[in-house]
Coordinates of C-alpha atoms in Angstrom, one line a residue:
Chain A
M1 CA 7.1 24.0 22.2
S2 CA 9.3 26.3 21.9
S3 CA 12.5 25.5 19.0
P4 CA 14.0 27.6 17.0
S5 CA 13.2 28.8 13.9
L6 CA 14.4 26.7 10.5
R7 CA 14.6 27.5 7.1
L8 CA 12.9 24.4 5.8
C9 CA 12.1 23.2 2.2
C10 CA 9.4 21.1 1.2
V11 CA 9.9 19.1 -2.2
V12 CA 6.9 17.4 -3.5
H13 CA 5.9 16.0 -6.8
R14 CA 1.6 18.5 -7.1
F15 CA 0.8 20.8 -4.9
G16 CA -2.8 22.4 -4.3
A17 CA -6.2 22.8 -2.4
D18 CA -7.0 21.2 -5.2
I19 CA -5.1 18.0 -5.9
A20 CA -6.7 15.0 -3.5
G21 CA -3.7 13.0 -3.6
G22 CA -2.2 11.1 -0.4
S23 CA 1.3 11.8 0.2
E24 CA 0.6 15.6 -1.9
G25 CA -2.6 16.4 0.7
H26 CA 0.0 15.1 4.1
C27 CA 2.8 17.4 2.1
R28 CA 0.0 20.4 2.0
A29 CA -1.5 19.4 5.8
V30 CA 2.8 19.1 7.3
A31 CA 4.1 22.3 5.4
E32 CA 1.3 24.9 6.3
R33 CA 1.6 24.0 10.3
L34 CA 5.2 24.2 9.6
A35 CA 4.9 27.5 8.1
T36 CA 3.6 28.9 11.5
R37 CA 7.1 28.9 13.4
H38 CA 9.2 28.1 10.5
D39 CA 10.1 29.5 7.1
V40 CA 8.8 27.2 3.9
T41 CA 9.3 26.3 0.5
I42 CA 7.5 24.4 -2.3
L43 CA 9.7 23.0 -4.7
T44 CA 7.2 21.5 -6.8
T45 CA 5.3 20.9 -10.6
T46 CA 3.2 22.7 -12.7
A47 CA 1.7 19.4 -13.1
K48 CA -2.1 18.1 -11.8
D49 CA -3.4 15.1 -14.0
H50 CA -0.7 12.3 -11.6
V51 CA -0.8 10.5 -14.7
S52 CA 0.5 11.9 -17.5
W53 CA 2.4 14.9 -15.1
R54 CA 0.5 17.6 -18.1
N55 CA 1.9 21.0 -16.8
E56 CA -1.3 22.8 -16.0
Y57 CA 0.0 25.3 -13.3
P58 CA 1.7 28.0 -14.2
A59 CA 5.5 28.1 -13.4
G60 CA 7.2 30.4 -11.1
Q61 CA 6.9 31.8 -7.3
A62 CA 4.0 33.0 -5.5
D63 CA 2.9 33.3 -2.4
V64 CA 0.5 30.8 -1.3
G65 CA -0.7 31.8 2.9
R66 CA 2.4 31.6 4.4
L67 CA 4.2 29.3 2.0
H68 CA 6.7 30.0 -0.7
V69 CA 5.6 28.3 -3.8
H70 CA 8.1 27.5 -6.6
R71 CA 6.7 25.3 -9.4
F72 CA 9.2 24.0 -12.1
P73 CA 7.9 23.1 -15.2
V74 CA 7.7 19.0 -16.2
V75 CA 9.6 18.7 -19.5
R76 CA 8.3 15.1 -20.7
Q77 CA 5.0 13.6 -20.1
R78 CA 4.9 10.0 -19.1
R79 CA 3.2 7.2 -21.4
I80 CA 2.0 5.3 -19.3
R81 CA 2.3 2.5 -21.9
E82 CA 5.5 2.0 -22.4
F83 CA 6.2 2.7 -18.7
A84 CA 4.2 0.3 -17.3
A85 CA 6.5 -2.4 -20.0
L86 CA 9.4 -0.9 -18.1
S87 CA 7.7 -1.8 -15.1
E88 CA 7.3 -5.1 -16.1
V89 CA 10.9 -5.7 -16.6
V90 CA 12.2 -3.2 -13.6
F91 CA 10.0 -5.4 -11.6
A92 CA 11.0 -8.9 -12.4
G93 CA 14.2 -8.3 -10.6
D94 CA 16.8 -8.5 -13.0
A95 CA 17.1 -5.3 -14.3
S96 CA 20.2 -3.3 -14.6
P97 CA 21.4 -0.3 -12.4
D98 CA 20.6 2.1 -15.7
T99 CA 17.8 0.2 -16.5
Q100 CA 16.0 0.8 -12.6
I101 CA 17.4 4.0 -12.3
E102 CA 15.7 4.8 -16.0
W103 CA 12.5 3.6 -13.9
F104 CA 12.5 6.5 -11.9
R105 CA 13.3 9.0 -14.9
R106 CA 10.7 8.0 -16.5
N107 CA 8.1 8.1 -13.6
G108 CA 8.6 11.9 -13.3
P109 CA 7.2 14.4 -13.1
E110 CA 11.0 15.0 -14.5
V111 CA 12.2 18.7 -13.7
P112 CA 15.0 19.0 -14.1
D113 CA 14.7 23.1 -13.5
L114 CA 13.7 21.7 -9.7
L115 CA 17.1 19.7 -9.6
A116 CA 19.0 22.2 -10.6
H117 CA 17.9 25.0 -7.7
L118 CA 18.5 22.4 -5.7
E119 CA 22.4 22.7 -7.0
T120 CA 22.5 26.2 -7.0
H121 CA 20.2 26.8 -3.2
G122 CA 20.0 23.8 -1.6
H123 CA 22.4 24.7 0.7
R124 CA 20.5 27.9 1.6
Y125 CA 17.4 25.4 3.7
D126 CA 18.5 24.1 7.5
L127 CA 16.6 21.2 5.7
V128 CA 15.2 19.9 3.0
L129 CA 11.8 17.7 3.4
F130 CA 10.9 15.5 0.1
W131 CA 7.8 13.3 0.0
S132 CA 7.2 10.0 -1.6
F133 CA 10.7 7.7 -3.3
R134 CA 8.8 7.0 -5.4
Y135 CA 9.2 10.1 -8.1
Y136 CA 11.5 11.5 -9.9
Q137 CA 12.1 15.0 -7.5
S138 CA 13.0 12.8 -4.4
F139 CA 15.0 10.5 -6.0
F140 CA 16.9 12.3 -8.2
G141 CA 16.7 15.6 -5.6
V142 CA 17.8 13.6 -2.6
P143 CA 21.3 12.9 -2.8
I144 CA 22.4 16.3 -4.0
V145 CA 21.4 17.5 -0.7
A146 CA 21.5 14.5 1.2
D147 CA 23.5 16.3 4.6
R148 CA 20.0 17.6 5.0
A149 CA 17.4 15.5 3.1
V150 CA 14.7 14.6 5.1
L151 CA 12.7 11.6 3.7
V152 CA 9.2 10.7 4.1
P153 CA 9.3 7.7 1.8
T154 CA 5.4 6.8 2.2
A155 CA 6.5 3.5 1.1
E156 CA 4.3 1.0 0.4
E157 CA 4.3 -2.8 0.2
D158 CA 4.6 -3.6 -3.8
L159 CA 6.8 -3.9 -6.1
A160 CA 8.6 -0.5 -6.7
I161 CA 10.0 -0.7 -3.1
R162 CA 12.2 -3.9 -4.1
I163 CA 13.9 -2.0 -6.5
G164 CA 17.9 -2.5 -6.2
A165 CA 18.5 1.4 -6.8
L166 CA 16.6 2.0 -3.6
K167 CA 19.0 0.0 -1.6
R168 CA 21.3 2.7 -1.4
F169 CA 19.2 5.3 -2.0
F170 CA 17.0 5.4 1.2
S171 CA 20.7 5.1 3.1
R172 CA 21.3 8.8 1.6
P173 CA 18.9 10.9 3.4
A174 CA 19.9 12.5 6.7
G175 CA 16.8 11.6 8.3
M176 CA 13.6 10.2 7.7
V177 CA 9.9 10.5 8.8
Y178 CA 7.2 7.5 8.6
L179 CA 3.8 7.2 8.6
T180 CA 3.7 3.8 10.9
P181 CA 6.3 1.5 11.8
E182 CA 5.3 -0.7 9.4
E183 CA 6.5 1.5 6.8
Q184 CA 9.6 1.8 9.3
V185 CA 10.2 -1.8 9.3
L186 CA 9.5 -2.1 5.1
V187 CA 11.7 0.5 4.1
E188 CA 14.9 -0.3 7.1
R189 CA 14.8 -3.6 5.6
Q190 CA 16.0 -2.0 2.0
V191 CA 18.5 0.4 3.4
D192 CA 21.9 -1.3 2.8
G193 CA 24.8 0.4 5.2
R194 CA 23.8 3.7 6.9
V195 CA 20.3 3.5 8.7
P196 CA 19.0 7.2 8.7
P197 CA 18.0 8.4 12.2
S198 CA 13.7 8.6 12.1
C199 CA 10.5 8.8 13.0
I200 CA 7.1 8.3 13.2
I201 CA 4.6 10.8 12.8
G202 CA 1.4 9.8 11.1
C203 CA -0.7 12.5 10.2
G204 CA -3.1 14.6 12.1
L205 CA -7.0 14.9 11.8
E206 CA -9.1 17.4 13.9
P207 CA -11.7 16.5 15.8
P208 CA -15.0 16.0 13.9
A209 CA -17.8 18.4 12.9
A210 CA -21.2 17.6 13.8
H211 CA -22.4 15.8 10.7
D212 CA -26.2 16.3 9.2
R213 CA -27.4 13.5 8.9
A214 CA -30.1 14.7 6.6
A215 CA -27.2 15.2 4.2
L216 CA -27.3 11.7 3.0
A217 CA -31.3 12.0 1.9
P218 CA -30.8 13.5 -1.5
V219 CA -28.2 10.6 -2.2
G220 CA -30.4 7.7 -1.0
V221 CA -28.8 6.5 1.4
T222 CA -30.2 5.1 4.6
P223 CA -28.7 3.7 7.4
P224 CA -27.9 0.8 8.2
Y225 CA -24.8 0.7 5.6
V226 CA -21.5 -0.7 5.1
L227 CA -18.8 2.3 4.1
Y228 CA -16.6 1.7 1.5
L229 CA -14.7 5.3 1.1
G230 CA -12.1 6.4 -1.7
R231 CA -11.5 5.6 -5.3
I232 CA -13.0 3.1 -6.2
D233 CA -10.0 1.0 -7.9
P234 CA -9.1 -2.3 -8.1
N235 CA -5.7 -1.5 -7.3
K236 CA -7.0 -0.2 -3.4
G237 CA -8.8 -4.2 -3.4
C238 CA -12.3 -2.9 -4.5
E239 CA -12.9 -5.9 -7.2
T240 CA -12.2 -8.4 -4.2
L241 CA -14.5 -6.6 -1.8
V242 CA -17.4 -6.1 -4.9
R243 CA -16.9 -10.0 -5.0
F244 CA -17.0 -10.8 -1.1
Y245 CA -19.9 -8.2 -0.8
M246 CA -22.7 -9.6 -3.5
R247 CA -21.4 -13.7 -2.8
W248 CA -22.0 -12.3 1.3
A249 CA -25.4 -10.9 0.5
D250 CA -26.5 -13.5 -1.4
R251 CA -25.8 -16.6 0.9
L252 CA -28.5 -17.2 3.3
P253 CA -26.9 -16.6 7.1
A254 CA -25.9 -20.3 8.5
D255 CA -28.2 -19.7 11.8
G256 CA -31.4 -18.5 10.0
G257 CA -32.0 -15.3 8.6
S258 CA -33.0 -14.2 5.1
V259 CA -31.1 -13.0 1.8
A260 CA -33.7 -10.0 2.2
L261 CA -32.4 -9.1 4.8
R262 CA -28.7 -8.9 4.1
H263 CA -29.8 -6.8 1.0
A264 CA -31.4 -4.5 3.3
I265 CA -27.6 -3.8 4.4
P266 CA -26.4 -2.4 1.0
L267 CA -22.5 -1.7 0.8
V268 CA -22.3 2.2 0.2
M269 CA -19.3 3.4 -2.2
A270 CA -18.3 6.8 -2.3
G271 CA -15.5 7.6 -4.2
P272 CA -14.7 8.3 -8.0
P273 CA -15.1 4.9 -9.8
N274 CA -12.3 3.5 -11.5
M275 CA -13.5 0.1 -12.4
P276 CA -16.9 -0.8 -13.5
I277 CA -19.1 -1.3 -10.3
P278 CA -22.1 -4.0 -10.7
S279 CA -25.3 -3.6 -10.7
H280 CA -26.8 -6.1 -7.3
P281 CA -28.8 -5.0 -4.6
A282 CA -26.3 -4.7 -1.9
L283 CA -24.4 -2.7 -4.1
R284 CA -24.7 1.1 -4.1
A285 CA -22.1 3.3 -6.3
L286 CA -22.6 6.8 -4.9
G287 CA -19.4 8.4 -7.3
Y288 CA -17.8 11.8 -5.6
V289 CA -19.7 13.0 -3.0
D290 CA -19.1 16.6 -1.0
A291 CA -17.5 17.3 2.2
P292 CA -21.2 17.4 4.0
V293 CA -22.1 13.7 2.3
R294 CA -18.4 12.9 3.5
E295 CA -19.0 13.3 6.4
A296 CA -22.0 12.3 7.1
L297 CA -21.4 8.6 5.2
L298 CA -18.4 8.6 8.0
G299 CA -20.4 9.7 10.8
E300 CA -23.5 7.1 10.0
A301 CA -22.0 3.9 9.2
S302 CA -22.4 0.5 11.3
L303 CA -18.8 -0.2 9.7
L304 CA -16.1 1.6 7.2
V305 CA -14.1 -1.8 5.0
V306 CA -10.6 -1.2 3.6
P307 CA -9.8 -3.7 1.1
S308 CA -6.8 -2.1 0.5
P309 CA -3.3 -4.5 -0.1
Y310 CA -0.9 -1.3 0.1
E311 CA -1.5 1.5 2.4
S312 CA 1.4 3.6 3.8
L313 CA -1.1 4.9 6.4
S314 CA -5.0 4.8 5.9
M315 CA -5.9 8.1 6.5
V316 CA -9.9 6.7 5.1
L317 CA -9.4 4.5 8.7
L318 CA -8.3 6.9 11.0
E319 CA -11.2 9.3 9.7
A320 CA -13.8 6.7 10.8
W321 CA -12.5 6.4 13.8
N322 CA -12.6 10.0 14.4
H323 CA -15.7 9.1 14.2
A324 CA -16.0 6.6 16.2
V325 CA -16.8 3.9 14.2
P326 CA -15.7 0.3 13.7
A327 CA -14.1 -1.2 10.7
L328 CA -13.4 -4.4 9.1
V329 CA -9.8 -3.9 6.9
N330 CA -7.7 -6.2 5.1
A331 CA -4.6 -8.2 7.2
R332 CA -2.7 -9.1 4.3
C333 CA -1.9 -5.3 4.6
R334 CA 0.3 -5.0 6.8
V335 CA 0.1 -1.1 7.6
L336 CA -3.9 -2.1 8.1
E337 CA -3.9 -4.9 10.1
G338 CA -0.6 -2.6 12.7
Q339 CA -3.5 0.0 12.8
A340 CA -6.3 -1.8 13.9
R341 CA -3.9 -4.4 15.9
R342 CA -2.8 -1.3 18.0
A343 CA -6.0 0.9 18.0
G344 CA -8.5 -2.5 18.9
G345 CA -10.9 -0.8 16.7
A346 CA -11.1 -2.9 13.6
L347 CA -11.0 -6.6 12.9
A348 CA -9.2 -7.9 9.9
Y349 CA -9.6 -10.1 7.5
R350 CA -7.4 -12.6 4.5
N351 CA -9.4 -14.7 3.1
Y352 CA -13.5 -14.4 2.3
D353 CA -14.9 -16.8 4.8
E354 CA -13.3 -14.5 7.5
F355 CA -14.1 -11.4 5.5
A356 CA -18.7 -13.2 5.9
V357 CA -18.3 -14.1 9.6
A358 CA -16.0 -10.8 10.8
L359 CA -18.8 -8.8 8.6
D360 CA -21.3 -10.7 10.8
R361 CA -19.9 -10.1 14.1
L362 CA -19.8 -6.9 13.5
L363 CA -23.3 -6.6 12.4
R364 CA -25.3 -8.4 14.7
D365 CA -23.1 -7.8 17.8
V366 CA -23.9 -3.8 18.4
S367 CA -22.2 -3.2 21.8
V368 CA -18.4 -5.1 20.3
A369 CA -19.2 -2.6 17.1
R370 CA -19.7 0.3 19.7
Q371 CA -16.5 -0.6 22.0
L372 CA -14.4 -1.4 18.5
G373 CA -15.4 2.1 17.5
A374 CA -15.2 4.0 21.2
A375 CA -11.1 2.4 21.2
G376 CA -10.8 3.6 17.2
R377 CA -11.2 7.0 18.7
A378 CA -9.3 7.1 21.9
Y379 CA -6.6 6.0 19.5
V380 CA -7.3 8.9 17.2
D381 CA -6.9 10.8 20.0
E382 CA -3.7 10.3 22.0
T383 CA -2.0 9.6 18.4
Y384 CA -3.2 11.6 15.7
R385 CA -4.2 14.9 16.6
W386 CA -2.0 17.7 14.9
P387 CA -0.7 19.6 18.3
H388 CA 1.1 16.3 19.3
V389 CA 1.9 14.9 15.2
M390 CA 3.5 18.2 15.1
E391 CA 5.2 18.7 18.2
T392 CA 7.0 15.1 17.5
L393 CA 8.3 16.3 14.0
E394 CA 10.0 19.6 15.1
R395 CA 11.2 18.0 17.9
F396 CA 12.5 15.8 15.4
L397 CA 13.3 18.7 12.2
V398 CA 15.3 20.3 15.5
S399 CA 17.1 17.7 16.6
L400 CA 19.0 17.1 12.6
R401 CA 19.8 20.1 12.3
Q402 CA 20.4 23.6 14.3
P403 CA 19.6 26.6 12.6
V404 CA 21.4 28.6 9.9
R405 CA 22.3 31.8 10.9
F406 CA 22.5 34.6 8.1
A407 CA 23.6 37.9 8.7
Chain B
M1 CA -8.1 1.2 35.4
S2 CA -8.7 -0.1 31.4
T3 CA -8.8 2.6 28.6
P4 CA -10.9 2.4 25.2
E5 CA -8.3 1.2 23.6
A6 CA -6.6 -1.4 26.2
S7 CA -10.2 -3.0 26.1
G8 CA -10.9 -2.7 22.1
R9 CA -7.4 -4.1 21.6
A10 CA -8.8 -7.3 24.1
T11 CA -11.6 -7.6 22.0
V12 CA -10.3 -7.1 19.4
A13 CA -7.9 -10.4 19.8
R14 CA -10.3 -12.5 21.5
L15 CA -12.8 -11.9 18.4
M16 CA -10.1 -13.3 16.1
R17 CA -9.4 -16.2 17.6
E18 CA -13.0 -16.9 17.3
I19 CA -13.3 -15.6 13.7
E20 CA -10.2 -18.2 12.7
D21 CA -11.0 -20.5 14.9
E22 CA -15.3 -20.6 13.7
V23 CA -13.4 -20.6 9.6
R24 CA -11.1 -23.5 10.9
E25 CA -13.8 -25.3 11.5
Q26 CA -16.2 -24.2 8.2
R27 CA -13.5 -25.0 6.0
R28 CA -12.7 -29.1 7.9
S29 CA -16.3 -29.7 7.8
R30 CA -16.2 -28.3 3.7
L31 CA -13.7 -30.0 3.4
I32 CA -14.8 -33.4 4.8
A33 CA -18.3 -33.4 3.2
R34 CA -16.5 -32.8 -0.1
G35 CA -14.4 -36.2 0.4
A36 CA -10.9 -34.8 2.0
P37 CA -9.1 -37.1 3.8
D38 CA -10.0 -38.8 6.8
D39 CA -6.8 -37.3 8.6
Y40 CA -8.8 -34.1 8.6
R41 CA -12.0 -36.0 10.7
D42 CA -9.0 -35.0 13.8
E43 CA -9.6 -31.2 14.5
A44 CA -5.7 -31.4 16.1
V45 CA -4.7 -33.0 12.7
F46 CA -6.0 -29.9 10.6
A47 CA -5.1 -27.1 12.7
V48 CA -1.2 -28.3 11.6
V49 CA -1.6 -28.8 8.4
E50 CA -3.7 -25.6 8.1
S51 CA -1.4 -23.1 10.3
V52 CA 1.8 -25.3 7.9
L53 CA 0.1 -23.9 4.9
R54 CA -1.3 -20.7 5.7
R55 CA 2.9 -19.7 7.0
A56 CA 3.2 -20.5 3.1
V57 CA 0.4 -18.8 1.7
E58 CA 0.9 -15.4 3.8
E59 CA 4.5 -14.7 6.0
R60 CA 6.9 -16.0 3.7
D61 CA 8.4 -13.7 1.1
G62 CA 7.8 -14.5 -2.6
Q63 CA 11.3 -12.9 -3.2
A64 CA 13.1 -14.5 -0.2
L65 CA 12.9 -18.9 -0.9
L66 CA 15.3 -21.4 -1.1
I67 CA 13.7 -23.2 -4.5
P68 CA 15.2 -20.2 -6.7
Q69 CA 18.3 -20.4 -5.4
L70 CA 19.0 -23.5 -6.5
L71 CA 17.6 -23.0 -9.7
D72 CA 19.2 -19.5 -10.0
S73 CA 22.0 -22.0 -12.3
D74 CA 19.7 -22.0 -15.1
T75 CA 17.3 -19.3 -15.5
D76 CA 14.8 -21.1 -18.5
W77 CA 12.1 -22.2 -15.4
E78 CA 11.0 -18.0 -14.5
L79 CA 8.0 -17.4 -16.5
R80 CA 9.4 -14.1 -18.3
L81 CA 6.6 -11.8 -17.9
P82 CA 7.8 -8.1 -20.1
L83 CA 7.4 -9.2 -23.8
E84 CA 10.7 -8.5 -25.4
L85 CA 11.1 -8.1 -29.0
K86 CA 14.5 -8.8 -31.0
S87 CA 15.5 -9.7 -33.8
H88 CA 18.7 -11.5 -35.5
R89 CA 18.6 -10.3 -38.8
R90 CA 21.3 -7.2 -39.9
L91 CA 20.0 -5.8 -42.4
T92 CA 16.4 -6.7 -42.7
G93 CA 15.7 -6.8 -38.8
P94 CA 15.1 -3.1 -37.9
F95 CA 12.6 -3.4 -41.1
I96 CA 11.0 -6.2 -38.6
L97 CA 10.7 -4.6 -35.4
F98 CA 9.0 -1.5 -37.1
V99 CA 6.2 -4.2 -37.9
K100 CA 5.8 -5.5 -34.5
R101 CA 6.2 -2.7 -32.9
R102 CA 4.3 -0.1 -34.9
L103 CA 1.6 -2.3 -36.1
L104 CA 1.1 -5.9 -35.2
L105 CA 1.7 -4.6 -30.9
P106 CA -1.1 -2.4 -30.9
I107 CA -3.3 -4.6 -32.5
M108 CA -2.2 -7.6 -30.3
H109 CA -2.3 -5.5 -26.7
W110 CA -5.4 -7.2 -25.7
L111 CA -4.2 -10.1 -25.9
Y112 CA -0.8 -9.7 -24.7
E113 CA -2.8 -7.2 -22.0
Y114 CA -5.2 -10.6 -21.4
S115 CA -1.9 -13.2 -21.2
L116 CA -0.3 -11.5 -18.6
E117 CA -2.3 -11.2 -16.3
N118 CA -3.2 -14.8 -16.3
F119 CA 0.9 -15.8 -16.9
R120 CA 0.9 -13.0 -13.1
R121 CA -1.1 -15.3 -11.6
Q122 CA 0.6 -18.1 -12.8
A123 CA 3.8 -16.7 -11.8
R124 CA 2.0 -15.8 -8.5
V125 CA 0.8 -19.9 -7.9
N126 CA 4.1 -20.8 -8.3
R127 CA 5.7 -19.0 -5.4
I128 CA 2.6 -20.0 -3.3
L129 CA 4.0 -23.7 -4.1
F130 CA 8.1 -23.0 -3.6
A131 CA 6.7 -21.0 -0.3
S132 CA 4.6 -24.1 1.0
L133 CA 7.6 -26.9 0.0
E134 CA 10.0 -24.6 1.7
E135 CA 7.8 -24.9 5.0
L136 CA 7.1 -28.4 4.6
A137 CA 11.3 -29.1 4.3
I138 CA 11.4 -26.6 7.5
E139 CA 9.1 -28.5 9.1
H140 CA 10.2 -31.8 8.0
G141 CA 13.2 -30.7 8.8
K142 CA 13.7 -29.6 12.4
L143 CA 11.9 -32.7 13.1
R144 CA 14.7 -35.0 11.7
L145 CA 16.7 -32.8 14.2
R146 CA 14.3 -32.9 17.0
L147 CA 14.6 -36.8 16.5
G148 CA 18.3 -36.8 16.0
L149 CA 18.4 -38.3 12.1
E150 CA 20.6 -35.2 11.5
D151 CA 23.3 -37.4 10.3
D152 CA 21.5 -39.7 8.7
A153 CA 20.8 -36.4 6.8
E154 CA 24.4 -35.7 6.0
D155 CA 24.4 -39.8 4.7
H156 CA 21.6 -38.7 2.3
G157 CA 23.9 -35.6 0.9
S158 CA 26.9 -37.2 0.3
K159 CA 25.3 -39.8 -1.3
S160 CA 24.3 -37.3 -4.2

C-alpha cells in the first residue's frame, strides 16, 4: 500500500521485549511494524512490574531498533490494598467525579513528566496512539492531544468500563482502534456524545513454525491432553476451570467408559501460577514453559480451553487456531463467544453441564474436532495475518490525519 | 463452494443447539427425579421456563434493572461493600480512627476480605433475582397486552 509517511507516537504503560502483558505486547508488535514505514516514538515509563509500577528501567531516551523510546519515571508506586479499597467505592457506582478521577491517578503508573512532554511536544506528532484506557497515561494523556489522539482501549467487560468519567473520555479521541467487534460495542455503549471514527484490527500472527513433539518429553506430557495456556489465575477463570475439569474427570461417562480413561486425558496447565492448583490425577501444572515447549503443547493438544470471563481479544485462542487446534471457550465472555462464532472454530459453554457435554463431543468426535480446527485456521489466515492487520490500521491512520510537512 | 470457516460455523451452530438440547433434557430429568413440579414433565413448559430464567441470568445487564430504580429513593436496601471508617466524636474521633485504621483493621483484614467475598456473592444473587423478577414481569406485561388487558392494568395503577 502506498501512503504518506507519518510522525507517530505510541504511549504505553510498560515497554520492553521482556514484558509479557497483552496490551504492551500488542503495542510493541504494532509499533515495530509501523516503524518500517513511519517515524515512530514510544513514550513509556520506567516500570517493569505491573502491580507496583516500581521504577526499574533507566529513564531517558534510547533507540531500540527503528523505535525512539523515551522513558519517564513513575512518581508513586501503586499501593494495592488502598487501591482495592478505592476500587470498591468506585465500582459500587456512586463515587463522585473527583473520586473517579482519583481512581485513574492511583491506578497509575503516575508519570507527570510524560504528560508534560505531551503538552510541550504533542503537536509535533501527526497522531498519538494510546494503549489501554484504564491507565494514567491514557486517561490524562488523551485530552492533552485529543485532536490527534487514537485510543486502543483494550477494553474488557469488567467493572472499570462502567466508571462514569469514561462517558466523556471515550468521546475525546480523534479515532479508536478496536481488537474485536464486541469491544467496539462495549466501548461505544459507554460514549456520551460524539462517537469517534474507528477500525477493528485485532492482532497479527505469523504462520506457525514446525514444532518438535519431542519437546514435550522433558515436561512429561504425552498426547492426548486438553490445554490451558496462560497465567493461572482466578481472574482468568482458572478456579472454575479446575473445578469443572476435576468434576468431569471423576464422573462416569453416561455411555459407559471409565473414570480411569478420563483421567488419562489430563488438563495440562502451562503458565505462571497465581493460585493453588489441587493435586489430582487429571491435572498437570507445568508452570512457565519456554517457546519450543509452548509451540509443541499448542501443536499437539486435542483442544484448547479458554475459561476467562474477561477478554478484549484472546491471543491464545488465535494461536491455537493457527495450529488448527479446536477450542472450548467461556460463553459468558462476549468476546470469546463472538470469536468462536465468527471463526466456527470453537464450542462455548455457560455452565458445568454444557462444559462436560461439549468436552465429550470434541474429545470423542475426531472429525468434528478436525473440522473446527481447520475452520479456526482458515479464519486466522483470512483475518489475523500481519499484512492484513497493518493495512487496515495504516489506512485508518492516514484517513485521520494528513502528514505535517516540516521544512 | 463452502469454505472451512463457513462449514465450521454451521457445525458449531448445529453442535451448540444439540448441546443445549442435551443439557436441557439432562436437567429436566434430574429435577424430576428430585421431585420438581409435575409441570416439568412437559418438555415444552420446561423449555419456556428455562428460556425465561436463562435470559434473566445470562442476558440482563445487572446495572440496567428497573427494581433498583424503583427503590432508589431509599438506598438502605443496597449492600454496601466498601468499608468506610467514620467517627462522630470531634475530639477523640481522630484517635479512634487511627486505632481502627492502623491497629484493628490490619488485624481484622482477613475477616473483612472473607466477608466481602460473601457479600459480593449475595449482591450478585440479588441482581439475578431482580433480573428474574423483571423477566417474569416483562413476559406478564406482554401477555396482558396480547390479551387486551392493558386497560385493566391502568385501573390497577389508578387504585394504588
